[in-house]
Amino acid sequence: MTAHYADRYKYKSKKEKRRVVITGVGAVTPLGNDIESSWKNLICGKSGIAPITLFDASHYPVKIAAEVKNFDPGTAVPDEFKPFIGRSTGFCLKAAEEAVKNAGLNLDLIDTSQIGISIGTDEESASFSMFEKMFENPDILEMMVARKSAAHGRYPLPHLNRSKPLGKIWPFRRNASTAASMLSIIQNINGPVSTSSSACASSAQAIGRATRMIQDRDAEIMVTGGCDSMIGEFSLTGFAKIKALSKNNDDPEKASRPFDMKRDGFVLGEGAGILILEELSHAQQRGAKILGEITGYGSSSNAYKITATPENGCGPDIAMKTAINEAGGDIDQVDHINAHGTSTYLNDKSETAAIKNVFHDRAYSIPVSSNKSMMGHLVASAAAIEMIMSVLTLNRNVIPPTINYENPDPDCDLDYVPNKSRNKKVETILSNSFAFGGQNASILVKKFQ
Amino acid sequence: MIRRVVVTGLGIISPVGNNTEEAWSSLLAGQSGIGSLSTISYPSFPAKAAGEVKNFNPRDYHIKPKSLKLMNRTIQFAIAASGLAMTDAGICEETYPPENAGLALGVDGVQYSTEEFLLACYESTGKDLKIYVSPESPYADISIHTRDPGLSVHPLWSLSVLANMSLCHISIQQQLQGPNLAFSSIDASGAHAIGEAFRSIQYGESDLYLAGGSYALNTMTFMSLSALGLLSDKNETDPVFDACNKGLLLGEGAVVMVLEEKEAAKKRGARIYAEINGYASSYGSSSFVDLSLQTPDASGLANCIQQSLTDASLSPAAIDFINADGRPGIQGRSPEIAALESVFGENAGSIPVSTAKSLTGHMLPATGAFDAASTVLSIYHDLIPPAGRQPDNEVLSRLHLVTRQPLATPVHYAVSNTFGISGEHTSLVFTKHES
């Protein structure tokens, strides 16, 4: 019986691990609705945080968030799909359109069964307005009444007709996998599709799995990243209840202050970031512009506490070490760390300790910065957008700052690139993402050589 | 060097039994776990029956009372199944270093119930959601329910609803510090988690994985799926592959399997159920979005099965058992039969086919893991359980569906298919382990 797969092992073991490069990026962030405007505002140290406008937050202890402004999905979402998609899926499709264009991919010319999708996202946040719309929707009510009254026999399923406006169909919008499904339908991608949901580490895991899929020959190209829009009554209630959010309602732009002594929690953000990953020779053959290479990915769990991160950094450091080991294990290669840096008391302390566990004395000479100081915490999409910003850092040799860094904390004593961006030649960047509940992921991205 | 991966432990919490032996003997006896909905029920719900987990007491599974407050039923099922799987595999804390032990689960995205959601909103804003619900609305009774005095949500409630919280609790209880992954498509994610865990061990990221899926019946899913017209209001499931889908009956439970690198498992003398050696996922036509699809496209399904066989370096002729998804067609014949015929050609009618869905209900994210576990058991015992209700003659003429009695036959190579409502398909290939 072993004869069946003997050939395969011979065939596979002969080949080296395949290299994975980034050939396209796209983003919708609180700082801008495309890559260039987001990057420009990021390196200028501009804050995207402001009072909440998406719903009436006056009853809530927290009234601020980093919203995406003036969002228009444009051509990214065909009209017939508009009823099905929520805010976060809209961001995802827009960012994907930009990334595909940026990569110069013509999906009509490529065998799309060799292209996969791996998206990190949570569910569309539930809000009062969605409930209201759901109950108002005559299609849904009518259909439910029909199903209820037809106790026996066959009756047609309520086939939702694409050509007919559906109203706001919240069940579609609420499902986590809708973003990936929509993306594959709209871009006509038929390869492996997956959705990762590990809270704040979701998109890092999605990118990590996408990298593995290319390395392991499950796909040639992966459309990967994440999207999220947690700014709603549900999340605000939940996160405010666990006291994770900053209550600096009077001065929103100063609310997110990672590693600063006076940090008091994170600020909810929303957006999407999509990267096109490609097998190296595939990218070279079609003459693609290569933006960077993913050389390491590590995932780990704290196995510590449900509500807290370990102060000694044990857990997050496993993910960082694993990623660096995959790239040969040399800690000196890391020139910059794009930190998780949420601006909560515990995370920033624990992350600092974890960085020291991995880099020892060298930790003090590595610039560490947190994009969340400007964009807020984009939860499931945070890692993807931070990854994209790191790719731009590699190409443009500018490290974005950690803004609002004013009062040093003795527990957080690294070089956090305070308040002003820094021009520096950067070859390799480590991007960290650590989730509530202790799921960690780190990705190492390198300038392509 | 690609490493080989074996299944050494199974943990099952399901409508047909809360341990592997019980579940397996129910499957062989064709005993259904479907009953009338009791854990959650509203007079207006179209769904009346489901496969509920019975006699489940979380205190039986070494859960600390303090932690229990933070666990919804999905998490409780997952942690129970994980514990059972680890015990079954004979793994203790010293067997593997924690950073070498990973976890991959398929779970529902955000696991709050309607009541919790309404309560939390009520607590934080003082607004009663009843204002949004007319008395004629089918949901009016839900809103009334939430106004019971004395009800409030736990302060840390929002942590319990996140998709990765099952991972958090399990990794603490079992000391797993390696890769931790959560997948959340609607229903293929359990199989997906097992496939990704398999890859991860193959390529050396970790030596041990707990992988599977968990789902507990929840008002929110009922609302979503019935609003989409996907749920049945019948008391029994449709026959498998039926031409007229009257809707799904939901089930619940958790299935977790222990995957280990083969050499390490052999070295510690582990009992090996089967080897896992093929995995593929693909995207096919989505009935979720495209409910108007008249003739569903079978090529996405066929592609998925074919790729998993290629991954296992097997020719279709080698397969001697297919654990099918078996979902009835939306309008007309299920596309899965066409997919099987396109992959297996003239053999399609002679390979034994079965599925447990008509006995358990559709366990959403846990369903792929359940299918995988029953496939593994078929290989281990050389027995194929019957597929519940008798389908019509056309199905029987095209497929060798095992009905009524379990079929005793050597099973060397088996494929387990899970085809998602939302279009994400997963196939896993398992092989008999011969020492």
Coordinates of C-alpha atoms in Angstrom, one line a residue, chain A residues 1-9 12-13 17 56 59-61 81 84 113-114 121-129 131-132 134-136 139-141 143-145 147-148 150-162 169-172 174-178 180-182 184-185 189-200 205 209 212-213 215-218 230 233-235 237-242 297-307 314-315 318 322 326 435-440, chain B residues 1-4 43-44 46 67 70 99 107-110 112 114 117-118 120-125 127 129 132-133 137-139 153-159 161-165 167-169 171-172 175-186 192 196 199-200 202-203 205 209 220-221 223-234 242 244-247 262 275 277 279 281-283 286 288-294 303 307 310-315 318 330-331 412-413 422 424 431-434:
Chain A
M1 CA 0.0 0.0 0.0
T2 CA 2.9 2.4 0.6
A3 CA 3.6 2.3 -3.2
H4 CA 0.7 4.7 -3.6
Y5 CA 2.5 7.6 -2.1
A6 CA 6.1 6.7 -2.2
D7 CA 6.5 8.7 -5.5
R8 CA 5.0 11.7 -4.0
Y9 CA 7.4 11.8 -1.1
K12 CA 8.3 16.5 -2.8
S13 CA 11.4 15.9 -0.7
K17 CA 10.7 25.0 0.4
D56 CA -25.5 57.6 18.8
H59 CA -25.2 56.7 26.4
Y60 CA -21.9 54.9 26.4
P61 CA -18.9 55.5 28.6
F81 CA -24.1 42.4 -4.2
F84 CA -25.4 41.4 1.0
S113 CA -8.1 27.4 -9.1
Q114 CA -4.5 28.1 -8.2
T121 CA -12.2 38.7 10.3
D122 CA -14.8 38.7 13.0
E123 CA -18.4 38.9 12.4
E124 CA -20.0 42.1 11.4
S125 CA -20.7 43.8 14.6
A126 CA -24.4 43.6 15.6
S127 CA -26.1 46.8 16.3
F128 CA -29.6 48.1 17.0
S129 CA -30.0 49.5 13.5
F131 CA -32.1 44.5 14.2
E132 CA -34.4 47.3 13.2
M134 CA -34.1 43.0 9.8
F135 CA -37.5 43.3 11.4
E136 CA -38.5 45.8 8.9
D139 CA -38.9 39.8 2.4
I140 CA -37.7 38.2 5.6
L141 CA -40.9 38.6 7.5
M143 CA -40.8 34.4 4.1
M144 CA -40.8 33.5 7.7
V145 CA -44.5 33.7 7.9
R147 CA -42.6 28.9 6.2
K148 CA -44.5 29.0 9.5
A150 CA -47.1 26.0 5.5
A151 CA -47.1 23.2 7.9
H152 CA -47.2 20.4 5.4
G153 CA -46.1 19.6 1.9
R154 CA -43.7 21.2 -0.4
Y155 CA -43.4 24.9 -0.7
P156 CA -40.7 26.7 -2.6
L157 CA -37.7 27.8 -0.8
P158 CA -37.5 31.6 -0.6
H159 CA -35.0 31.9 -3.4
L160 CA -33.5 35.3 -2.9
N161 CA -33.4 36.7 -6.3
R162 CA -30.2 38.5 -7.1
I169 CA -30.1 41.3 4.9
W170 CA -28.4 41.1 8.1
P171 CA -27.8 37.3 8.4
F172 CA -25.6 37.4 5.4
R174 CA -23.2 39.0 10.0
N175 CA -21.5 35.9 9.0
A176 CA -17.7 35.9 9.4
S177 CA -17.1 34.0 6.2
T178 CA -19.1 36.4 4.0
A180 CA -14.1 35.5 1.9
S181 CA -17.1 34.2 0.0
M182 CA -17.9 37.5 -1.6
S184 CA -14.1 34.7 -4.3
I185 CA -17.4 35.3 -6.2
I189 CA -11.3 32.8 -7.4
N190 CA -11.8 29.1 -7.0
G191 CA -8.8 27.8 -5.0
P192 CA -8.7 27.1 -1.2
V193 CA -10.7 29.6 0.8
S194 CA -10.5 30.0 4.6
T195 CA -11.6 32.4 7.3
S196 CA -9.5 32.8 10.5
S197 CA -11.1 34.3 13.6
S198 CA -8.7 34.7 16.5
A199 CA -9.7 38.2 17.6
C200 CA -6.8 40.6 17.3
Q205 CA -2.9 34.0 11.2
R209 CA -1.7 30.2 6.7
R212 CA 2.1 28.1 4.3
M213 CA -0.4 27.3 1.5
Q215 CA 5.0 27.0 0.6
D216 CA 3.2 23.7 0.7
R217 CA 2.1 23.9 -2.9
D218 CA -1.6 24.3 -2.2
M230 CA -16.3 46.5 15.3
E233 CA -23.3 48.9 20.1
F234 CA -22.4 45.3 20.7
S235 CA -18.6 45.7 20.7
T237 CA -20.8 47.4 25.3
G238 CA -18.6 44.3 25.5
F239 CA -15.2 46.0 25.4
A240 CA -16.3 48.8 27.7
K241 CA -17.6 46.2 30.2
I242 CA -14.2 44.6 30.4
Y297 CA 5.8 33.0 10.6
G298 CA 5.2 31.8 14.2
S299 CA 2.0 31.2 16.1
S300 CA 1.7 30.4 19.8
S301 CA -0.6 30.5 22.7
N302 CA -0.1 32.0 26.2
A303 CA -2.0 29.2 27.9
Y304 CA -2.0 31.6 30.8
K305 CA -5.1 33.5 31.8
I306 CA -8.3 34.4 30.0
T307 CA -8.3 38.0 31.0
C314 CA 6.3 34.1 28.1
G315 CA 3.9 33.0 25.3
I318 CA 7.4 31.8 21.4
T322 CA 9.5 30.7 15.9
E326 CA 12.3 29.9 10.3
A435 CA -5.1 38.3 20.7
F436 CA -7.4 38.5 23.7
G437 CA -7.3 35.1 25.2
G438 CA -3.6 34.6 24.3
Q439 CA -3.4 33.6 20.6
N440 CA -0.2 35.1 19.2
Chain B
M1 CA 11.2 16.3 4.3
I2 CA 7.4 16.0 4.6
R3 CA 6.4 14.2 7.7
R4 CA 3.6 11.8 8.1
P43 CA -43.3 29.2 19.8
S44 CA -42.7 31.2 16.6
P46 CA -40.0 27.6 12.3
S67 CA -13.8 29.4 34.6
L70 CA -16.8 32.5 31.3
E99 CA 5.4 24.9 22.6
V107 CA -16.0 27.5 15.6
D108 CA -18.8 29.9 15.1
G109 CA -17.7 33.5 14.5
V110 CA -19.2 35.3 17.5
Y112 CA -23.7 35.2 21.6
T114 CA -30.1 36.8 21.0
F117 CA -27.2 40.5 23.0
L118 CA -30.5 42.2 23.9
A120 CA -26.2 43.7 27.1
C121 CA -27.6 46.4 25.0
Y122 CA -30.4 47.0 27.5
E123 CA -27.9 47.2 30.3
S124 CA -25.7 49.6 28.6
T125 CA -28.2 52.0 27.1
K127 CA -33.2 51.1 25.8
L129 CA -35.3 46.5 22.1
Y132 CA -38.1 47.5 17.4
V133 CA -40.3 44.5 17.5
S137 CA -43.4 39.7 14.6
P138 CA -42.2 36.1 14.9
Y139 CA -39.6 37.4 17.3
V153 CA -24.8 39.3 31.7
H154 CA -21.5 38.5 33.3
P155 CA -19.1 41.5 33.3
L156 CA -16.6 39.4 31.3
W157 CA -19.4 38.2 29.0
S158 CA -17.9 39.8 25.9
L159 CA -14.8 37.6 26.3
V161 CA -18.4 35.2 22.8
L162 CA -15.2 35.7 20.9
A163 CA -14.4 32.9 18.4
N164 CA -10.9 32.2 19.9
M165 CA -12.1 31.7 23.5
L167 CA -8.8 28.0 22.1
C168 CA -7.9 30.0 25.2
H169 CA -9.6 27.7 27.7
S171 CA -4.7 25.8 25.7
I172 CA -4.8 26.6 29.4
Q175 CA -1.0 23.3 28.2
L176 CA -0.7 23.9 24.4
Q177 CA 1.6 26.8 23.6
G178 CA 2.2 25.9 20.0
P179 CA 0.3 27.2 17.0
N180 CA -3.3 28.2 17.9
L181 CA -5.7 28.6 15.0
A182 CA -9.4 29.3 14.9
F183 CA -11.4 29.0 11.6
S184 CA -14.9 30.2 11.2
S185 CA -16.6 29.5 8.0
I186 CA -20.2 28.4 8.6
H192 CA -10.6 22.8 7.6
E196 CA -4.6 22.8 8.5
R199 CA -0.3 20.4 7.1
S200 CA 1.2 22.1 10.0
Q202 CA 3.6 17.6 7.9
Y203 CA 5.9 20.7 7.6
E205 CA 5.5 23.5 12.8
Y209 CA -2.2 19.0 17.4
M220 CA -28.7 33.8 16.7
T221 CA -27.8 31.0 14.2
M223 CA -32.5 33.4 13.3
S224 CA -29.9 33.8 10.6
L225 CA -30.4 30.5 8.9
S226 CA -34.2 30.5 9.1
A227 CA -34.2 34.0 7.7
L228 CA -32.3 32.6 4.8
G229 CA -34.8 29.8 4.5
L230 CA -32.2 27.1 5.1
L231 CA -33.9 25.5 8.1
S232 CA -36.5 22.8 8.0
D233 CA -39.6 22.8 10.2
K234 CA -39.9 19.1 10.0
D242 CA -32.8 13.9 -1.7
C244 CA -36.1 18.2 -2.7
N245 CA -34.4 19.9 0.2
K246 CA -37.0 20.8 2.9
G247 CA -34.2 22.5 4.8
K262 CA 3.9 9.4 12.9
E275 CA -3.2 8.0 9.1
N277 CA -2.6 11.9 4.2
Y279 CA -6.4 17.5 2.4
S281 CA -10.2 22.9 0.2
S282 CA -11.8 24.9 -2.6
Y283 CA -14.4 27.4 -3.3
S286 CA -22.3 29.3 -3.1
F288 CA -25.6 30.8 0.5
V289 CA -25.5 33.8 -1.8
D290 CA -26.9 32.2 -4.9
L291 CA -30.0 30.6 -3.6
S292 CA -31.6 30.9 -7.0
L293 CA -29.1 28.6 -8.5
Q294 CA -31.1 26.1 -10.4
N303 CA -12.2 19.7 -7.8
Q307 CA -7.2 17.7 -5.1
T310 CA -3.7 14.1 -5.5
D311 CA -2.4 15.4 -2.2
A312 CA -2.5 11.9 -0.8
S313 CA -1.0 10.6 -4.1
L314 CA -3.9 8.2 -4.5
S315 CA -5.8 7.4 -7.6
A318 CA -7.9 3.2 -4.5
I330 CA -31.7 22.7 -3.5
Q331 CA -33.8 22.1 -6.5
H412 CA -8.0 1.0 3.5
Y413 CA -8.4 4.4 1.9
S422 CA -21.3 29.2 2.0
E424 CA -16.2 26.5 1.2
T431 CA -5.6 5.7 5.3
K432 CA -5.4 2.5 7.4
H433 CA -2.3 2.3 9.5
E434 CA -0.5 -1.0 9.2

